[in-house]
Amino acid sequence: MVCTECGSPERMIWPPSSEAPKFTDIDSANWMTLERCSKCGQLWAGVPYEPYASFMYYVAWPQEEREWKTQIQKDEGAALHSWHKSQLKTYSSTLTSQDLKAIEAHRERSYGRDPYSEA
């Protein structure tokens, strides 16, 4: 059954847009957050991008909360950030037209510095 709030398990990515659900904060460290859908309980890993760390990209977190908390403390979260960016690219073909518009708006606002155009 697909969650009517976050779209899980079909939706894997939420780019920064007014369409993104309001998740419940669980934890944050090393410029990443772990949040939960209040309706279905799906965990989401979020990373804010510039400018002003105000453009949040979420990826469905496939493990338990404790695994995220362990991983985010290793190497200052570098491996987890790499995983996050990889997931964004892996599931980019699942983005809706609204998602693509939100990413393009972020790209314009940040002069091309978004997770899809960064190396």
JSON list of N, CA, C and O in Angstrom, two decimals, residues 5-43:
[
{"chain": "A", "resi": 5, "resn": "GLU", "atom": "N", "xyz": [0.85, 10.17, 2.33]},
{"chain": "A", "resi": 5, "resn": "GLU", "atom": "CA", "xyz": [1.62, 11.34, 2.77]},
{"chain": "A", "resi": 5, "resn": "GLU", "atom": "C", "xyz": [2.97, 11.44, 2.03]},
{"chain": "A", "resi": 5, "resn": "GLU", "atom": "O", "xyz": [3.27, 12.44, 1.42]},
{"chain": "A", "resi": 6, "resn": "CYS", "atom": "N", "xyz": [3.77, 10.36, 2.10]},
{"chain": "A", "resi": 6, "resn": "CYS", "atom": "CA", "xyz": [5.14, 10.43, 1.55]},
{"chain": "A", "resi": 6, "resn": "CYS", "atom": "C", "xyz": [5.33, 9.63, 0.26]},
{"chain": "A", "resi": 6, "resn": "CYS", "atom": "O", "xyz": [6.36, 9.75, -0.39]},
{"chain": "A", "resi": 7, "resn": "GLY", "atom": "N", "xyz": [4.35, 8.79, -0.10]},
{"chain": "A", "resi": 7, "resn": "GLY", "atom": "CA", "xyz": [4.46, 8.02, -1.33]},
{"chain": "A", "resi": 7, "resn": "GLY", "atom": "C", "xyz": [5.24, 6.73, -1.22]},
{"chain": "A", "resi": 7, "resn": "GLY", "atom": "O", "xyz": [5.43, 6.03, -2.20]},
{"chain": "A", "resi": 8, "resn": "SER", "atom": "N", "xyz": [5.74, 6.41, -0.04]},
{"chain": "A", "resi": 8, "resn": "SER", "atom": "CA", "xyz": [6.49, 5.18, 0.16]},
{"chain": "A", "resi": 8, "resn": "SER", "atom": "C", "xyz": [5.56, 4.00, 0.00]},
{"chain": "A", "resi": 8, "resn": "SER", "atom": "O", "xyz": [4.39, 4.09, 0.38]},
{"chain": "A", "resi": 9, "resn": "PRO", "atom": "N", "xyz": [5.98, 2.91, -0.56]},
{"chain": "A", "resi": 9, "resn": "PRO", "atom": "CA", "xyz": [7.33, 2.55, -0.97]},
{"chain": "A", "resi": 9, "resn": "PRO", "atom": "C", "xyz": [7.66, 2.90, -2.42]},
{"chain": "A", "resi": 9, "resn": "PRO", "atom": "O", "xyz": [8.77, 2.66, -2.87]},
{"chain": "A", "resi": 10, "resn": "GLU", "atom": "N", "xyz": [6.73, 3.50, -3.15]},
{"chain": "A", "resi": 10, "resn": "GLU", "atom": "CA", "xyz": [6.99, 3.83, -4.55]},
{"chain": "A", "resi": 10, "resn": "GLU", "atom": "C", "xyz": [7.90, 5.03, -4.72]},
{"chain": "A", "resi": 10, "resn": "GLU", "atom": "O", "xyz": [8.76, 5.05, -5.58]},
{"chain": "A", "resi": 11, "resn": "ARG", "atom": "N", "xyz": [7.75, 6.04, -3.89]},
{"chain": "A", "resi": 11, "resn": "ARG", "atom": "CA", "xyz": [8.57, 7.24, -3.99]},
{"chain": "A", "resi": 11, "resn": "ARG", "atom": "C", "xyz": [9.83, 7.06, -3.17]},
{"chain": "A", "resi": 11, "resn": "ARG", "atom": "O", "xyz": [9.77, 6.68, -2.01]},
{"chain": "A", "resi": 12, "resn": "MET", "atom": "N", "xyz": [10.97, 7.37, -3.79]},
{"chain": "A", "resi": 12, "resn": "MET", "atom": "CA", "xyz": [12.26, 7.20, -3.12]},
{"chain": "A", "resi": 12, "resn": "MET", "atom": "C", "xyz": [12.95, 8.54, -2.85]},
{"chain": "A", "resi": 12, "resn": "MET", "atom": "O", "xyz": [13.89, 8.60, -2.08]},
{"chain": "A", "resi": 13, "resn": "ILE", "atom": "N", "xyz": [12.50, 9.61, -3.53]},
{"chain": "A", "resi": 13, "resn": "ILE", "atom": "CA", "xyz": [13.15, 10.92, -3.44]},
{"chain": "A", "resi": 13, "resn": "ILE", "atom": "C", "xyz": [12.09, 12.00, -3.23]},
{"chain": "A", "resi": 13, "resn": "ILE", "atom": "O", "xyz": [11.02, 11.95, -3.85]},
{"chain": "A", "resi": 14, "resn": "TRP", "atom": "N", "xyz": [12.44, 12.96, -2.40]},
{"chain": "A", "resi": 14, "resn": "TRP", "atom": "CA", "xyz": [11.66, 14.21, -2.31]},
{"chain": "A", "resi": 14, "resn": "TRP", "atom": "C", "xyz": [12.64, 15.36, -2.50]},
{"chain": "A", "resi": 14, "resn": "TRP", "atom": "O", "xyz": [13.49, 15.61, -1.65]},
{"chain": "A", "resi": 15, "resn": "PRO", "atom": "N", "xyz": [12.57, 16.06, -3.64]},
{"chain": "A", "resi": 15, "resn": "PRO", "atom": "CA", "xyz": [13.40, 17.25, -3.82]},
{"chain": "A", "resi": 15, "resn": "PRO", "atom": "C", "xyz": [12.77, 18.43, -3.08]},
{"chain": "A", "resi": 15, "resn": "PRO", "atom": "O", "xyz": [11.65, 18.32, -2.59]},
{"chain": "A", "resi": 16, "resn": "PRO", "atom": "N", "xyz": [13.48, 19.55, -3.01]},
{"chain": "A", "resi": 16, "resn": "PRO", "atom": "CA", "xyz": [12.93, 20.71, -2.30]},
{"chain": "A", "resi": 16, "resn": "PRO", "atom": "C", "xyz": [11.76, 21.32, -3.07]},
{"chain": "A", "resi": 16, "resn": "PRO", "atom": "O", "xyz": [11.94, 21.82, -4.17]},
{"chain": "A", "resi": 17, "resn": "SER", "atom": "N", "xyz": [10.58, 21.20, -2.51]},
{"chain": "A", "resi": 17, "resn": "SER", "atom": "CA", "xyz": [9.40, 21.81, -3.14]},
{"chain": "A", "resi": 17, "resn": "SER", "atom": "C", "xyz": [8.31, 21.94, -2.11]},
{"chain": "A", "resi": 17, "resn": "SER", "atom": "O", "xyz": [8.35, 21.34, -1.04]},
{"chain": "A", "resi": 18, "resn": "SER", "atom": "N", "xyz": [7.31, 22.71, -2.47]},
{"chain": "A", "resi": 18, "resn": "SER", "atom": "CA", "xyz": [6.17, 22.87, -1.57]},
{"chain": "A", "resi": 18, "resn": "SER", "atom": "C", "xyz": [5.35, 21.59, -1.49]},
{"chain": "A", "resi": 18, "resn": "SER", "atom": "O", "xyz": [4.52, 21.44, -0.61]},
{"chain": "A", "resi": 19, "resn": "GLU", "atom": "N", "xyz": [5.58, 20.67, -2.40]},
{"chain": "A", "resi": 19, "resn": "GLU", "atom": "CA", "xyz": [4.87, 19.40, -2.42]},
{"chain": "A", "resi": 19, "resn": "GLU", "atom": "C", "xyz": [5.42, 18.40, -1.39]},
{"chain": "A", "resi": 19, "resn": "GLU", "atom": "O", "xyz": [4.75, 17.43, -1.04]},
{"chain": "A", "resi": 20, "resn": "ALA", "atom": "N", "xyz": [6.65, 18.61, -0.94]},
{"chain": "A", "resi": 20, "resn": "ALA", "atom": "CA", "xyz": [7.29, 17.66, -0.02]},
{"chain": "A", "resi": 20, "resn": "ALA", "atom": "C", "xyz": [6.53, 17.60, 1.30]},
{"chain": "A", "resi": 20, "resn": "ALA", "atom": "O", "xyz": [6.09, 18.62, 1.82]},
{"chain": "A", "resi": 21, "resn": "PRO", "atom": "N", "xyz": [6.38, 16.39, 1.84]},
{"chain": "A", "resi": 21, "resn": "PRO", "atom": "CA", "xyz": [5.68, 16.25, 3.13]},
{"chain": "A", "resi": 21, "resn": "PRO", "atom": "C", "xyz": [6.46, 16.91, 4.26]},
{"chain": "A", "resi": 21, "resn": "PRO", "atom": "O", "xyz": [7.68, 17.10, 4.17]},
{"chain": "A", "resi": 22, "resn": "LYS", "atom": "N", "xyz": [5.76, 17.22, 5.31]},
{"chain": "A", "resi": 22, "resn": "LYS", "atom": "CA", "xyz": [6.40, 17.71, 6.53]},
{"chain": "A", "resi": 22, "resn": "LYS", "atom": "C", "xyz": [6.71, 16.49, 7.39]},
{"chain": "A", "resi": 22, "resn": "LYS", "atom": "O", "xyz": [5.81, 15.88, 7.94]},
{"chain": "A", "resi": 23, "resn": "PHE", "atom": "N", "xyz": [7.97, 16.12, 7.45]},
{"chain": "A", "resi": 23, "resn": "PHE", "atom": "CA", "xyz": [8.40, 14.96, 8.22]},
{"chain": "A", "resi": 23, "resn": "PHE", "atom": "C", "xyz": [8.67, 15.35, 9.67]},
{"chain": "A", "resi": 23, "resn": "PHE", "atom": "O", "xyz": [8.86, 16.53, 9.98]},
{"chain": "A", "resi": 24, "resn": "THR", "atom": "N", "xyz": [8.72, 14.35, 10.53]},
{"chain": "A", "resi": 24, "resn": "THR", "atom": "CA", "xyz": [9.03, 14.55, 11.94]},
{"chain": "A", "resi": 24, "resn": "THR", "atom": "C", "xyz": [10.53, 14.34, 12.15]},
{"chain": "A", "resi": 24, "resn": "THR", "atom": "O", "xyz": [11.06, 13.30, 11.77]},
{"chain": "A", "resi": 25, "resn": "ASP", "atom": "N", "xyz": [11.20, 15.34, 12.73]},
{"chain": "A", "resi": 25, "resn": "ASP", "atom": "CA", "xyz": [12.63, 15.25, 12.99]},
{"chain": "A", "resi": 25, "resn": "ASP", "atom": "C", "xyz": [12.94, 14.15, 14.00]},
{"chain": "A", "resi": 25, "resn": "ASP", "atom": "O", "xyz": [12.26, 14.03, 15.01]},
{"chain": "A", "resi": 26, "resn": "ILE", "atom": "N", "xyz": [13.99, 13.39, 13.71]},
{"chain": "A", "resi": 26, "resn": "ILE", "atom": "CA", "xyz": [14.47, 12.37, 14.64]},
{"chain": "A", "resi": 26, "resn": "ILE", "atom": "C", "xyz": [15.86, 12.75, 15.15]},
{"chain": "A", "resi": 26, "resn": "ILE", "atom": "O", "xyz": [16.09, 12.78, 16.35]},
{"chain": "A", "resi": 27, "resn": "ASP", "atom": "N", "xyz": [16.76, 13.06, 14.21]},
{"chain": "A", "resi": 27, "resn": "ASP", "atom": "CA", "xyz": [18.14, 13.36, 14.58]},
{"chain": "A", "resi": 27, "resn": "ASP", "atom": "C", "xyz": [18.80, 14.14, 13.44]},
{"chain": "A", "resi": 27, "resn": "ASP", "atom": "O", "xyz": [18.34, 14.08, 12.30]},
{"chain": "A", "resi": 28, "resn": "SER", "atom": "N", "xyz": [19.87, 14.83, 13.77]},
{"chain": "A", "resi": 28, "resn": "SER", "atom": "CA", "xyz": [20.67, 15.49, 12.74]},
{"chain": "A", "resi": 28, "resn": "SER", "atom": "C", "xyz": [22.12, 15.54, 13.19]},
{"chain": "A", "resi": 28, "resn": "SER", "atom": "O", "xyz": [22.40, 15.66, 14.38]},
{"chain": "A", "resi": 29, "resn": "ALA", "atom": "N", "xyz": [23.01, 15.42, 12.23]},
{"chain": "A", "resi": 29, "resn": "ALA", "atom": "CA", "xyz": [24.45, 15.48, 12.48]},
{"chain": "A", "resi": 29, "resn": "ALA", "atom": "C", "xyz": [25.16, 15.61, 11.14]},
{"chain": "A", "resi": 29, "resn": "ALA", "atom": "O", "xyz": [24.66, 15.12, 10.12]},
{"chain": "A", "resi": 30, "resn": "ASN", "atom": "N", "xyz": [26.29, 16.25, 11.15]},
{"chain": "A", "resi": 30, "resn": "ASN", "atom": "CA", "xyz": [27.15, 16.34, 9.96]},
{"chain": "A", "resi": 30, "resn": "ASN", "atom": "C", "xyz": [26.38, 16.74, 8.70]},
{"chain": "A", "resi": 30, "resn": "ASN", "atom": "O", "xyz": [26.53, 16.15, 7.64]},
{"chain": "A", "resi": 31, "resn": "TRP", "atom": "N", "xyz": [25.54, 17.75, 8.82]},
{"chain": "A", "resi": 31, "resn": "TRP", "atom": "CA", "xyz": [24.78, 18.31, 7.69]},
{"chain": "A", "resi": 31, "resn": "TRP", "atom": "C", "xyz": [23.85, 17.29, 7.06]},
{"chain": "A", "resi": 31, "resn": "TRP", "atom": "O", "xyz": [23.66, 17.27, 5.84]},
{"chain": "A", "resi": 32, "resn": "MET", "atom": "N", "xyz": [23.26, 16.44, 7.88]},
{"chain": "A", "resi": 32, "resn": "MET", "atom": "CA", "xyz": [22.25, 15.50, 7.40]},
{"chain": "A", "resi": 32, "resn": "MET", "atom": "C", "xyz": [21.22, 15.30, 8.51]},
{"chain": "A", "resi": 32, "resn": "MET", "atom": "O", "xyz": [21.56, 15.41, 9.68]},
{"chain": "A", "resi": 33, "resn": "THR", "atom": "N", "xyz": [19.99, 15.04, 8.10]},
{"chain": "A", "resi": 33, "resn": "THR", "atom": "CA", "xyz": [18.94, 14.78, 9.08]},
{"chain": "A", "resi": 33, "resn": "THR", "atom": "C", "xyz": [18.33, 13.41, 8.82]},
{"chain": "A", "resi": 33, "resn": "THR", "atom": "O", "xyz": [18.38, 12.88, 7.70]},
{"chain": "A", "resi": 34, "resn": "LEU", "atom": "N", "xyz": [17.76, 12.85, 9.86]},
{"chain": "A", "resi": 34, "resn": "LEU", "atom": "CA", "xyz": [16.93, 11.66, 9.73]},
{"chain": "A", "resi": 34, "resn": "LEU", "atom": "C", "xyz": [15.55, 12.06, 10.20]},
{"chain": "A", "resi": 34, "resn": "LEU", "atom": "O", "xyz": [15.40, 12.60, 11.31]},
{"chain": "A", "resi": 35, "resn": "GLU", "atom": "N", "xyz": [14.56, 11.82, 9.36]},
{"chain": "A", "resi": 35, "resn": "GLU", "atom": "CA", "xyz": [13.20, 12.21, 9.67]},
{"chain": "A", "resi": 35, "resn": "GLU", "atom": "C", "xyz": [12.26, 11.06, 9.37]},
{"chain": "A", "resi": 35, "resn": "GLU", "atom": "O", "xyz": [12.62, 10.11, 8.68]},
{"chain": "A", "resi": 36, "resn": "ARG", "atom": "N", "xyz": [11.04, 11.16, 9.90]},
{"chain": "A", "resi": 36, "resn": "ARG", "atom": "CA", "xyz": [10.06, 10.07, 9.77]},
{"chain": "A", "resi": 36, "resn": "ARG", "atom": "C", "xyz": [8.74, 10.62, 9.23]},
{"chain": "A", "resi": 36, "resn": "ARG", "atom": "O", "xyz": [8.30, 11.69, 9.63]},
{"chain": "A", "resi": 37, "resn": "CYS", "atom": "N", "xyz": [8.13, 9.84, 8.36]},
{"chain": "A", "resi": 37, "resn": "CYS", "atom": "CA", "xyz": [6.78, 10.17, 7.90]},
{"chain": "A", "resi": 37, "resn": "CYS", "atom": "C", "xyz": [5.84, 9.86, 9.06]},
{"chain": "A", "resi": 37, "resn": "CYS", "atom": "O", "xyz": [5.83, 8.75, 9.59]},
{"chain": "A", "resi": 38, "resn": "SER", "atom": "N", "xyz": [5.04, 10.84, 9.44]},
{"chain": "A", "resi": 38, "resn": "SER", "atom": "CA", "xyz": [4.14, 10.66, 10.58]},
{"chain": "A", "resi": 38, "resn": "SER", "atom": "C", "xyz": [2.99, 9.71, 10.26]},
{"chain": "A", "resi": 38, "resn": "SER", "atom": "O", "xyz": [2.36, 9.18, 11.17]},
{"chain": "A", "resi": 39, "resn": "LYS", "atom": "N", "xyz": [2.74, 9.47, 8.99]},
{"chain": "A", "resi": 39, "resn": "LYS", "atom": "CA", "xyz": [1.62, 8.59, 8.62]},
{"chain": "A", "resi": 39, "resn": "LYS", "atom": "C", "xyz": [2.02, 7.12, 8.54]},
{"chain": "A", "resi": 39, "resn": "LYS", "atom": "O", "xyz": [1.34, 6.27, 9.09]},
{"chain": "A", "resi": 40, "resn": "CYS", "atom": "N", "xyz": [3.15, 6.82, 7.87]},
{"chain": "A", "resi": 40, "resn": "CYS", "atom": "CA", "xyz": [3.52, 5.41, 7.65]},
{"chain": "A", "resi": 40, "resn": "CYS", "atom": "C", "xyz": [4.77, 4.98, 8.41]},
{"chain": "A", "resi": 40, "resn": "CYS", "atom": "O", "xyz": [5.07, 3.80, 8.48]},
{"chain": "A", "resi": 41, "resn": "GLY", "atom": "N", "xyz": [5.54, 5.95, 8.92]},
{"chain": "A", "resi": 41, "resn": "GLY", "atom": "CA", "xyz": [6.75, 5.61, 9.66]},
{"chain": "A", "resi": 41, "resn": "GLY", "atom": "C", "xyz": [8.01, 5.46, 8.82]},
{"chain": "A", "resi": 41, "resn": "GLY", "atom": "O", "xyz": [9.08, 5.18, 9.36]},
{"chain": "A", "resi": 42, "resn": "GLN", "atom": "N", "xyz": [7.91, 5.63, 7.50]},
{"chain": "A", "resi": 42, "resn": "GLN", "atom": "CA", "xyz": [9.09, 5.54, 6.64]},
{"chain": "A", "resi": 42, "resn": "GLN", "atom": "C", "xyz": [10.13, 6.56, 7.09]},
{"chain": "A", "resi": 42, "resn": "GLN", "atom": "O", "xyz": [9.79, 7.71, 7.35]},
{"chain": "A", "resi": 43, "resn": "LEU", "atom": "N", "xyz": [11.39, 6.14, 7.16]},
{"chain": "A", "resi": 43, "resn": "LEU", "atom": "CA", "xyz": [12.48, 7.04, 7.50]},
{"chain": "A", "resi": 43, "resn": "LEU", "atom": "C", "xyz": [13.01, 7.70, 6.23]},
{"chain": "A", "resi": 43, "resn": "LEU", "atom": "O", "xyz": [13.09, 7.06, 5.17]}
]
